[in-house]
Coordinates of C-alpha atoms in Angstrom, one line a residue:
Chain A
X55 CA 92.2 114.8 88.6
X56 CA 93.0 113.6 91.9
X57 CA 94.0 110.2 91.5
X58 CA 93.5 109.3 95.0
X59 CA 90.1 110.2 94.7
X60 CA 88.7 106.7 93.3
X61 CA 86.0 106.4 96.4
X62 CA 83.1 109.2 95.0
X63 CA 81.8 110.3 98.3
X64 CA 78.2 110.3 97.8
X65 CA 75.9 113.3 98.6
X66 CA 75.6 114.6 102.2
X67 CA 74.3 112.7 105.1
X68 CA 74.0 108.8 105.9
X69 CA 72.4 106.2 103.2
X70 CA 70.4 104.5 105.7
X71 CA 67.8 103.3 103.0
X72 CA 68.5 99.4 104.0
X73 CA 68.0 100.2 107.6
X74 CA 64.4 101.6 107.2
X75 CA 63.7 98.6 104.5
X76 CA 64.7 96.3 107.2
X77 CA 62.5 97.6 110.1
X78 CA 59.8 97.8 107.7
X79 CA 60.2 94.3 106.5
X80 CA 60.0 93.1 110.4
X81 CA 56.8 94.2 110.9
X82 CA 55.3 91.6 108.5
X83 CA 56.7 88.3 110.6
X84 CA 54.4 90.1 113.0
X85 CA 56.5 88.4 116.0
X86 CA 57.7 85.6 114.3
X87 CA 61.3 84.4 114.0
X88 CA 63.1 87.2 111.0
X89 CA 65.2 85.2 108.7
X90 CA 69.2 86.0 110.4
X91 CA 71.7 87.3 108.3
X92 CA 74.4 85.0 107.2
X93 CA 77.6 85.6 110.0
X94 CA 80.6 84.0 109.8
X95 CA 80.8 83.0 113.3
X96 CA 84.8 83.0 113.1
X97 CA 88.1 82.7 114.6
X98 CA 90.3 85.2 112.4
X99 CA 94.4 86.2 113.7
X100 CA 97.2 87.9 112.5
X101 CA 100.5 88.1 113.3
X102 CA 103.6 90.5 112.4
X103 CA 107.0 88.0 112.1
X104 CA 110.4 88.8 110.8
X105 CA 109.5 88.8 107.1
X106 CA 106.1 90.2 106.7
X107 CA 102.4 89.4 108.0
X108 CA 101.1 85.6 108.8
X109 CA 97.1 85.4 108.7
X110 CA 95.0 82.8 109.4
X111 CA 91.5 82.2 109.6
X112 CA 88.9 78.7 110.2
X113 CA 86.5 77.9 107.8
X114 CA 82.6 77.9 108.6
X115 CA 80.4 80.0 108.2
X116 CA 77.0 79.7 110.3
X117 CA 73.5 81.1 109.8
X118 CA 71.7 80.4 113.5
X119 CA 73.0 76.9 114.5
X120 CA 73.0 76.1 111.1
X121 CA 76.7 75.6 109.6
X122 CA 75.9 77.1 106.3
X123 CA 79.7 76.5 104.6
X124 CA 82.2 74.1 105.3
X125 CA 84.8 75.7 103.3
X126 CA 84.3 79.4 103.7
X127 CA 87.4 81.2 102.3
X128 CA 88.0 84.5 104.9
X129 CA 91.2 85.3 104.1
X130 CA 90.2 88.3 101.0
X131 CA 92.4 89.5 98.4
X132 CA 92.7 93.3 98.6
X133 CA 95.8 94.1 96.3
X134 CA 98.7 91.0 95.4
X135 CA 100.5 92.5 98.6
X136 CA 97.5 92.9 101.1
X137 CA 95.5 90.5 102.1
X138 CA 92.2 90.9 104.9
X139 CA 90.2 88.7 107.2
X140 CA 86.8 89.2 108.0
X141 CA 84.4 88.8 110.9
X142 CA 80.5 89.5 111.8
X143 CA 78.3 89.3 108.1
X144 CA 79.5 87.0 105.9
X145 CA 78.0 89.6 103.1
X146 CA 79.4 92.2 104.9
X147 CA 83.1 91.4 104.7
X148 CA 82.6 90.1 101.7
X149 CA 81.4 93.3 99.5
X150 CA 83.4 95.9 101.6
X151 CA 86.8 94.0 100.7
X152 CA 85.6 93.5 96.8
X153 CA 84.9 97.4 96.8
X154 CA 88.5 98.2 98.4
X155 CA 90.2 95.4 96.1
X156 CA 88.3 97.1 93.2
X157 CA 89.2 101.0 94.2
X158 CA 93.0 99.7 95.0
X159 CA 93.5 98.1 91.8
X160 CA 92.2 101.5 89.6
X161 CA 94.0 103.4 92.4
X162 CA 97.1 101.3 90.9
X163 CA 96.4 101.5 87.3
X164 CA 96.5 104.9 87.6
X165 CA 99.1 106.2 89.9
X166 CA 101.5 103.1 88.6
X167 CA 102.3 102.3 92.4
X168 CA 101.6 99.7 94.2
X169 CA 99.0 100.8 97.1
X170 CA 100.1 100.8 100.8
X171 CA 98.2 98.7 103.5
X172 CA 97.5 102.5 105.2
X173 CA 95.8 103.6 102.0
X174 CA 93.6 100.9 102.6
X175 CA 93.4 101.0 106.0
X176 CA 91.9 104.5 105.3
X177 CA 89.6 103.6 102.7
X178 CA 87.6 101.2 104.8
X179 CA 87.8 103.4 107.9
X180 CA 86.0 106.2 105.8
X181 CA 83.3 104.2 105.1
X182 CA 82.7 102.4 107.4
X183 CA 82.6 105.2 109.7
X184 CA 80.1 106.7 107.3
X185 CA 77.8 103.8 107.8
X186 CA 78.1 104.1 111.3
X187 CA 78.1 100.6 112.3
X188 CA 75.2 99.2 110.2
X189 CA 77.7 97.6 107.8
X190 CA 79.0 94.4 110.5
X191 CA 82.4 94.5 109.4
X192 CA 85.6 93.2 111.4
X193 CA 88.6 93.4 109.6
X194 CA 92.6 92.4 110.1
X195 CA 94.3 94.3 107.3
X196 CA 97.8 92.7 106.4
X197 CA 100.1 93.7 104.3
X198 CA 103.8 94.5 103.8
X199 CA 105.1 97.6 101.4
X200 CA 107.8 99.9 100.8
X201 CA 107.3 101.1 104.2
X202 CA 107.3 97.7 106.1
X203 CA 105.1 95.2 107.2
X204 CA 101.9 96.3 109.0
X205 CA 98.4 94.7 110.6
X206 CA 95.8 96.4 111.6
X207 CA 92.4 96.1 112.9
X208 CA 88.9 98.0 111.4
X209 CA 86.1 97.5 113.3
X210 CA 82.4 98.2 112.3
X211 CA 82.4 101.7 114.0
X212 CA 85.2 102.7 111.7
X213 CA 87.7 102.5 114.7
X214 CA 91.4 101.4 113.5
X215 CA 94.2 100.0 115.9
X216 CA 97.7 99.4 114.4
X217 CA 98.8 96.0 116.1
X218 CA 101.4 93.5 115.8
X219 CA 99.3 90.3 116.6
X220 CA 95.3 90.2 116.8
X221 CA 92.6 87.7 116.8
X222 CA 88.9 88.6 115.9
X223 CA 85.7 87.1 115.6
X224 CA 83.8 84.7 118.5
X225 CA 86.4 82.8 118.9
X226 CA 88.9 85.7 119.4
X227 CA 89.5 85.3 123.3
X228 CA 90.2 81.7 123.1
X229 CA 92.8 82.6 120.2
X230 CA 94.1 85.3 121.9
X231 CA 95.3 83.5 125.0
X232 CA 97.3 81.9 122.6
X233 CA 98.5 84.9 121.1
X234 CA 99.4 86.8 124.2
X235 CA 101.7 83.3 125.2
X236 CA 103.3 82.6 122.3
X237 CA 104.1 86.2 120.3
X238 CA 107.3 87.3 120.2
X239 CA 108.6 89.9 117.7
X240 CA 110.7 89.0 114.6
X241 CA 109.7 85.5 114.8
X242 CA 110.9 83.2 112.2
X243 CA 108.5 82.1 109.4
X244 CA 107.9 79.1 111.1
X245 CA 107.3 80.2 114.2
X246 CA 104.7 82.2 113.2
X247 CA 102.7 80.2 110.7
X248 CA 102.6 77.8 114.0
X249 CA 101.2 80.4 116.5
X250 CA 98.4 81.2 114.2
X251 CA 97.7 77.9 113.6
X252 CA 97.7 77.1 117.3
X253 CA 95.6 80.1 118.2
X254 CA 92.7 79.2 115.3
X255 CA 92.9 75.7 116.7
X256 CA 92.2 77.5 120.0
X257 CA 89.4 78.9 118.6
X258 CA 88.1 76.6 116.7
X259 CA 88.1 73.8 120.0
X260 CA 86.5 76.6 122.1
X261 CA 84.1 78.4 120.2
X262 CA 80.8 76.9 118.3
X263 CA 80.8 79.8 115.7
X264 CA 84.3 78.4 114.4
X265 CA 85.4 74.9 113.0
X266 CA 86.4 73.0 109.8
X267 CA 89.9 73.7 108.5
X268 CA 92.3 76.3 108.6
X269 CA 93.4 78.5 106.2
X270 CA 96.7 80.7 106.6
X271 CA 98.0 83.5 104.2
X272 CA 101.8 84.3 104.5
X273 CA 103.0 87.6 103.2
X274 CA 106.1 88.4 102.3
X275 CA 108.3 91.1 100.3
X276 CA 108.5 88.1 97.7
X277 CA 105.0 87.3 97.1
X278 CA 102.0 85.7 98.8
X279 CA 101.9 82.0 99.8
X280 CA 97.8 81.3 100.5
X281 CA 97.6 77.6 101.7
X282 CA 94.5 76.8 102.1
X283 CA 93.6 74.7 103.8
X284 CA 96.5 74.6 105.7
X285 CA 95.2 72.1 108.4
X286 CA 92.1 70.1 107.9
X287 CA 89.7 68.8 110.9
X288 CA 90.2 65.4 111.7
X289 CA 86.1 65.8 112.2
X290 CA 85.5 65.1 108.4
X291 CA 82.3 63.6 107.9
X292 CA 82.1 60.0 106.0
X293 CA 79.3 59.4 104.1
X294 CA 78.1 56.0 103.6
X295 CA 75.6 56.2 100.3
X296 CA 76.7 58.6 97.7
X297 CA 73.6 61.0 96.9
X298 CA 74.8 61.4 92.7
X299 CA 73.0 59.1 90.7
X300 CA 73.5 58.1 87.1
X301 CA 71.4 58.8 84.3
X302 CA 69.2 56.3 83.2
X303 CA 68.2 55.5 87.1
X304 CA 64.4 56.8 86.5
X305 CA 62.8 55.5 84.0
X306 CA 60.9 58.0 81.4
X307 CA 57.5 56.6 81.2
X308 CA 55.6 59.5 78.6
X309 CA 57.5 62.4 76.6
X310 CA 55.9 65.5 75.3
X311 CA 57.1 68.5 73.1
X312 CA 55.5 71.5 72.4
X313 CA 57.1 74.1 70.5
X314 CA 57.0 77.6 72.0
X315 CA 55.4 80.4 69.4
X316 CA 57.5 83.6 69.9
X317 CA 56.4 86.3 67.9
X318 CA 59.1 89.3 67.0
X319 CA 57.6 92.7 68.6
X320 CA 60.8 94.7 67.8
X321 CA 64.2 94.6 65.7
X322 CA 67.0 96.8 66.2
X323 CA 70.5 96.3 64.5
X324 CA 73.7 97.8 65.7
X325 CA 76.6 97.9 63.4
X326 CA 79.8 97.2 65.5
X327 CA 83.1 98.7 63.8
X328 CA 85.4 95.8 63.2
X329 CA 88.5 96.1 61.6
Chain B
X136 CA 81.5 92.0 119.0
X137 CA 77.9 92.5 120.3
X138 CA 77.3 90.5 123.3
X139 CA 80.2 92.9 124.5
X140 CA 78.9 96.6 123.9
X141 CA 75.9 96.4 126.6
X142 CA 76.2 99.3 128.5
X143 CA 78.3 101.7 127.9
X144 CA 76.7 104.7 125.9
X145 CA 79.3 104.4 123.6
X146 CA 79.1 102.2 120.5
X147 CA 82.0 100.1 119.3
X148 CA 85.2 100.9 120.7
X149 CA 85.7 103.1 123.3
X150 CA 89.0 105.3 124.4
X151 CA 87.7 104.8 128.5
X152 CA 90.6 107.1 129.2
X153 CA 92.3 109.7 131.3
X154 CA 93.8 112.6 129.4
X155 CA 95.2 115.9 130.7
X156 CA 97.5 119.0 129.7
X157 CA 99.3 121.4 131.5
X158 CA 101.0 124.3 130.7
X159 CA 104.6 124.9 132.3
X160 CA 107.0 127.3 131.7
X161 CA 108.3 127.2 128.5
X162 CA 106.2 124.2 126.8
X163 CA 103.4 122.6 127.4
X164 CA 102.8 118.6 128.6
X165 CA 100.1 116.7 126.9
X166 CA 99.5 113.1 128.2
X167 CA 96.9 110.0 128.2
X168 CA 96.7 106.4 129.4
X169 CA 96.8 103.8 126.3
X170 CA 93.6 101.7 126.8
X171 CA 90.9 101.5 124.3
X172 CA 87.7 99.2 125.5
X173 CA 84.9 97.7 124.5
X174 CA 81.5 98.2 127.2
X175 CA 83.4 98.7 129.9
X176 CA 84.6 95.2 130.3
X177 CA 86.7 94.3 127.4
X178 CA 90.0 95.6 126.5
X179 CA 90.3 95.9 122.8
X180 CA 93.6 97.7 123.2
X181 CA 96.6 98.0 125.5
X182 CA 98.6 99.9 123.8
X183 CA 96.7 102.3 121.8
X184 CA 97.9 105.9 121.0
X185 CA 95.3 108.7 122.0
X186 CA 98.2 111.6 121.5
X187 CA 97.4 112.8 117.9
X188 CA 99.5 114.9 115.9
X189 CA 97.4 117.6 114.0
X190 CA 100.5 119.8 113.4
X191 CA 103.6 120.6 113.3
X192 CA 103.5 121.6 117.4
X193 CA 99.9 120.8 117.7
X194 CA 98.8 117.9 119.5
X195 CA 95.0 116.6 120.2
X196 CA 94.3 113.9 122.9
X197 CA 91.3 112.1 122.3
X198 CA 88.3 110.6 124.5
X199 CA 84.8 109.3 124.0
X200 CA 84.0 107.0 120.6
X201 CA 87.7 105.8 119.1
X202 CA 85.9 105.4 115.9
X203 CA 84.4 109.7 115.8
X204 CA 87.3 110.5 117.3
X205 CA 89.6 109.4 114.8
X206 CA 87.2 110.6 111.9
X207 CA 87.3 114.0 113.6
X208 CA 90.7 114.3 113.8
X209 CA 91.3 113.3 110.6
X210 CA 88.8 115.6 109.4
X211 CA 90.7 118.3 111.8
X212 CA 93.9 117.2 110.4
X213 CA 93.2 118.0 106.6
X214 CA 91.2 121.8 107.4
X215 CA 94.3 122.6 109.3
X216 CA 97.0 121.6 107.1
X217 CA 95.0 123.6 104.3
X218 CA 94.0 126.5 106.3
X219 CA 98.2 127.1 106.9
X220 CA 98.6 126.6 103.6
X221 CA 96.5 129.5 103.2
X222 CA 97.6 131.6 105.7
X223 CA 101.5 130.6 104.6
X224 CA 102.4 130.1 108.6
X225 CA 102.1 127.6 111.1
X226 CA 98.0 127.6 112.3
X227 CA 97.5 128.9 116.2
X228 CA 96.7 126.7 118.9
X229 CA 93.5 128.3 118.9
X230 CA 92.4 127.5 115.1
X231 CA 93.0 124.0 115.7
X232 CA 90.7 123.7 119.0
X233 CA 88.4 125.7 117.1
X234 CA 88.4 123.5 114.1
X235 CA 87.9 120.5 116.7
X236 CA 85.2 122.5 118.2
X237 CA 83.2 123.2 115.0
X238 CA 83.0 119.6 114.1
X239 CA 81.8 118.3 117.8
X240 CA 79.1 121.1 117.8
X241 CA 77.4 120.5 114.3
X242 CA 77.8 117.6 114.7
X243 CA 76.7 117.2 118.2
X244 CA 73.7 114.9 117.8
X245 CA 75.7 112.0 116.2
X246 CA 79.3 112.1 117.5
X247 CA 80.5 110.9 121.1
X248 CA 84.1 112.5 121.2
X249 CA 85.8 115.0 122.7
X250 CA 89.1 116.1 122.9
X251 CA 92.3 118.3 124.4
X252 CA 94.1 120.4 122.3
X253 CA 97.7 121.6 123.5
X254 CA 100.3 123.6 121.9
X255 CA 103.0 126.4 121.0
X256 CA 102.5 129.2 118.6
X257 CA 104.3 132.3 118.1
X258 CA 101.9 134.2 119.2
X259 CA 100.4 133.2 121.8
X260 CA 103.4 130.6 123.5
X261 CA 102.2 127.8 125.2
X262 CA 98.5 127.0 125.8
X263 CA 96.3 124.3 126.2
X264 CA 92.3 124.4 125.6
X265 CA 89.7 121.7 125.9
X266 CA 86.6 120.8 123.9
X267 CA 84.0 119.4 125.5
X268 CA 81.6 116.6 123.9
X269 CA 78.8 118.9 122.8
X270 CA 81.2 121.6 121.2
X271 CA 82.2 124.0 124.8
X272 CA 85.8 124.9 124.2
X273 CA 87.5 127.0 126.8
X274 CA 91.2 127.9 127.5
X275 CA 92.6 126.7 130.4
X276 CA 96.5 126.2 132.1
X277 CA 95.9 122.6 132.9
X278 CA 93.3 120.4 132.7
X279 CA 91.8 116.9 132.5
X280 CA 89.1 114.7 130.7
X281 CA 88.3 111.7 130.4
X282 CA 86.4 109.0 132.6
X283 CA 89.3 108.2 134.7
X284 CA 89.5 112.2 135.5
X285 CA 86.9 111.8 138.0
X286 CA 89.4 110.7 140.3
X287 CA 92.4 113.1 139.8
X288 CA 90.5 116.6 140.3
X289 CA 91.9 116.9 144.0
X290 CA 95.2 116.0 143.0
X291 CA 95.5 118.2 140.2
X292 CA 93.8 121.6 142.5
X293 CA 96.5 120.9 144.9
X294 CA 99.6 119.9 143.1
X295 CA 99.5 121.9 140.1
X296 CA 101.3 125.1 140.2
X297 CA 102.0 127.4 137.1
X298 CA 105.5 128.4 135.7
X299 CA 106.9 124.6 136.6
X300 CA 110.1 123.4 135.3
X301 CA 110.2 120.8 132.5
X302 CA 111.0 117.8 134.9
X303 CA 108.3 118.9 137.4
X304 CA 105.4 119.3 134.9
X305 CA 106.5 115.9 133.6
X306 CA 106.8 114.2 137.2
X307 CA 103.0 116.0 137.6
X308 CA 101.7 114.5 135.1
X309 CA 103.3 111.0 135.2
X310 CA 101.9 111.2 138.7
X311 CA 98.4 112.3 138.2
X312 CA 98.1 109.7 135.0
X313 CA 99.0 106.9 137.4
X314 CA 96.7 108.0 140.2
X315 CA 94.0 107.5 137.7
X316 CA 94.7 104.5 136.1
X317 CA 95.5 102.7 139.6
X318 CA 90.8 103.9 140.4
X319 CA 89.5 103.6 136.6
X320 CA 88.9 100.3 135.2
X321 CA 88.5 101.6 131.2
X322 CA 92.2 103.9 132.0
X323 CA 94.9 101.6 132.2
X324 CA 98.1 100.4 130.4
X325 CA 101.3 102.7 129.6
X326 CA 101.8 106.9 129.8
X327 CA 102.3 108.7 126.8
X328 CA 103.0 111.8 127.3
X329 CA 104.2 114.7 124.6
X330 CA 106.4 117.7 125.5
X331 CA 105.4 120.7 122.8
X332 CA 108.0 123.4 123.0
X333 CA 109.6 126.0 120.3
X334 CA 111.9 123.8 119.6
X335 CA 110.3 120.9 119.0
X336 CA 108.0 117.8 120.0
X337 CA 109.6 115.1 122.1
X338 CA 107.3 111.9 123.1
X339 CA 108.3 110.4 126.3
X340 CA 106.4 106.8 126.7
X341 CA 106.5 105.5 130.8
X342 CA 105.7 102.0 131.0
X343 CA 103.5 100.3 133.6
X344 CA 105.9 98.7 135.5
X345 CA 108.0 102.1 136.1
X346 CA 105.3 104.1 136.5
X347 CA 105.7 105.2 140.4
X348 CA 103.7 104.0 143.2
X349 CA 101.6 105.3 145.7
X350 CA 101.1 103.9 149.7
X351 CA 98.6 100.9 148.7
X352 CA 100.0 99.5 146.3

């Protein structure tokens, strides 16, 4: 049994079932506006320091001009020593990194080691490549393990870079002028948690895709610290009425109750073995 | 990512790129430029390694989709590490173009890569051979790919001479590498380049501010 093997390869060819459903689905707005996928619009970084990997992402997620979440949480758990940040579909990045976190964790039960941010970085190139850009995917991988600490970059295509600082998303070029200033290798912990923060600022001042707060994920050789948020906007909304109110405020005027008849078509018991 | 893939035919990231190869006497000198782009007007790279290792002496130099590319080699990577295990010696240079040529030619309609193999076996010494994007692969003593080739085929006709020394075929390449990246936009960065001998595999890595000049610049 090959215990690497968690990821069953499915039969020949591409799955491009959700593609066709799609463009046959457009034909019946006949012209009209199709409903737009939820993206994250986004300012994601990462950043290699002394210690291990700093990553930092904003917060809202858009659907058109629409801010759709306030308090998206990008930064995804893959394994307790990898963490990712995704850009492009909010569903997207979402399901990819729950089906690597899932694969990882049986891929640990398993073996009894604790995965490696390449083994990862492999798993998500693989299919994503297989999907050949259809699944809208940006990812910064971070992790640190035995053999260090590493980011890297997938993108949609299935193309992977090995970096030591990034930033993704709309916002990326405003974040990576920051980046490109400021990065300097083995920074203190400090340091770095401040460049991220500066370049997501960046991003988030710059770009209409990104806003809200900011949420940064330090990792370490001793464990993760996930602060999130780590900065708030100073843009908070204040709302004058509250919109809860309490019960009793409409008055019931007429009640009626009418039993439902359900009538048993079928029994079937199953003993269960307790003991 | 989409508002910057408009033109270029590839899709996602692309290796832009200069490669080239050349045979000298003794070894062989594999080299490329280290920028990988996205549409032709954004660099998603600067320092991005297109020198892959697919054995022990065997190296591959990659152009055209970084995302096929990379799942061909990989591909390329396992069938030749198996096919020695096999065989219980070190594959040819040939096997491994060949193995890089089967994939690109079934697999022509869907994959936009295509690469330089370069070598040393026992059999056959040094050699270098080139696979083409639909799946030609021919043997050759030196040669070049790559969009940023374009603009080094009259340098390489004229300057290129077999049985070099080591330092020659290194200053050759260096020179012709930099030539290119000075005319392409997508070819740009630092020069890696890989020396393959009997003996061993030794990556030599030129950054852009020694690489030499020419009269303009």
């Amino acid at each position: 049994m090959a215990l690497s093997n968690v990821l069953q390869t499915p039969a020949a060819g591409f799955n491009f079932d959700n593609a066709t459903r799609n463009a046959a689905l457009q034909s019946f707005f006949k012209g009209a506006e199709t409903p737009k996928a939820m993206k994250t619009g986004t300012t994601i970084a990462g950043v290699v320091f002394k210690d291990g990997v700093v990553l930092g992402a904003d917060t809202r997620a858009t659907s058109s001009e629409v801010v759709a979440d306030k308090m998206c949480a990008k930064i995804h758990y893959i394994a307790p020593n990898i963490y990712c940040c995704g850009a492009g579909t909010a569903a997207d990045t979402e399901k990819t990194t729950e089906l690597l976190s899932s694969n990882l964790s049986i891929f640990s039960l398993n073996s009894g080691r604790k995965p490696r941010v390449i083994m990862a970085v492999n798993i998500l190139q693989d299919m994503l490549y297989r999907y050949h850009g259809q699944i809208g995917a940006n990812l910064i991988l971070g992790g640190v393990d035995c053999t260090g600490n590493h980011l890297f970059t997938v993108g949609p295509y299935g193309s992977v870079i090995k970096v030591p600082f990034l930033s993704m998303g709309s916002g990326d070029l405003a974040a990576l002028g920051i980046l490109e200033d400021g990065f300097r290798p083995n920074m203190e912990l400090n340091e770095a948690k401040e460049l991220v923060r500066a370049s997501i600022q960046a991003g988030i001042m710059c770009d209409l895709g990104s806003g809200n707060n900011i949420d940064v994920c330090v990792i370490t050789r001793q464990g993760v610290d996930y602060i999130r948020p780590y900065r708030e906007s100073e843009y908070k909304d204040d709302r004058k009425i509250k919109y809860k109110y309490r019960p009793g405020t409409t008055p019931v005027l007429t009640e009626k109750v009418v039993p439902l008849k359900l009538e048993v078509v079928a029994e079937t018991v199953q003993r269960m073995d307790t003991v | 990512m989409e508002k910057r893939s408009t033109d270029s035919q590839v899709k996602g990231v692309s290796t832009g790129t200069t490669i080239l190869a050349a045979v000298y006497d003794g070894g062989v000198v594999i080299g490329s430029d280290s920028r990988a782009s996205i549409g032709g007007d954004y660099v998603s790279s600067k320092t991005i390694n297109k020198l892959i290792q697919v054995h022990d002496r065997i190296f591959a130099c990659i152009a055209g989709s970084l995302a096929d590319a990379q799942a061909v080699t990989k591909a390329a990577k396992s069938h030749l590490s198996f096919h020695s295990v096999q065989m219980e010696t070190p594959p040819l240079v040939v096997a491994a173009a060949s193995v890089l040529k089967e994939l690109c030619y079934r697999n022509k309609e869907e994959l936009q890569a295509g690469f330089i193999t370069a070598g040393w076996d026992r059999k056959n010494g040094p050699q270098v051979y080139v696979v083409s994007l639909g799946g030609m692969l021919i043997s050759q003593p030196v040669t070049i790919a790559g969009s940023g080739s374009t603009y080094i085929y009259g340098y390489v006709d004229a300057k290129y001479k077999p049985n070099m020394s080591r330092e020659q075929c290194l200053q050759f390449a260096t020179n012709a590498l930099a030539l290119a990246m000075g005319r392409d936009n997508v070819s740009g960065g630092v020069v890696h380049l890989v020396v393959i001998t009997e003996e061993g595999v030794e990556h030599v890595v030129v950054p852009g501010d020694k690489l030499p000049r020419f009269h303009d610049e």
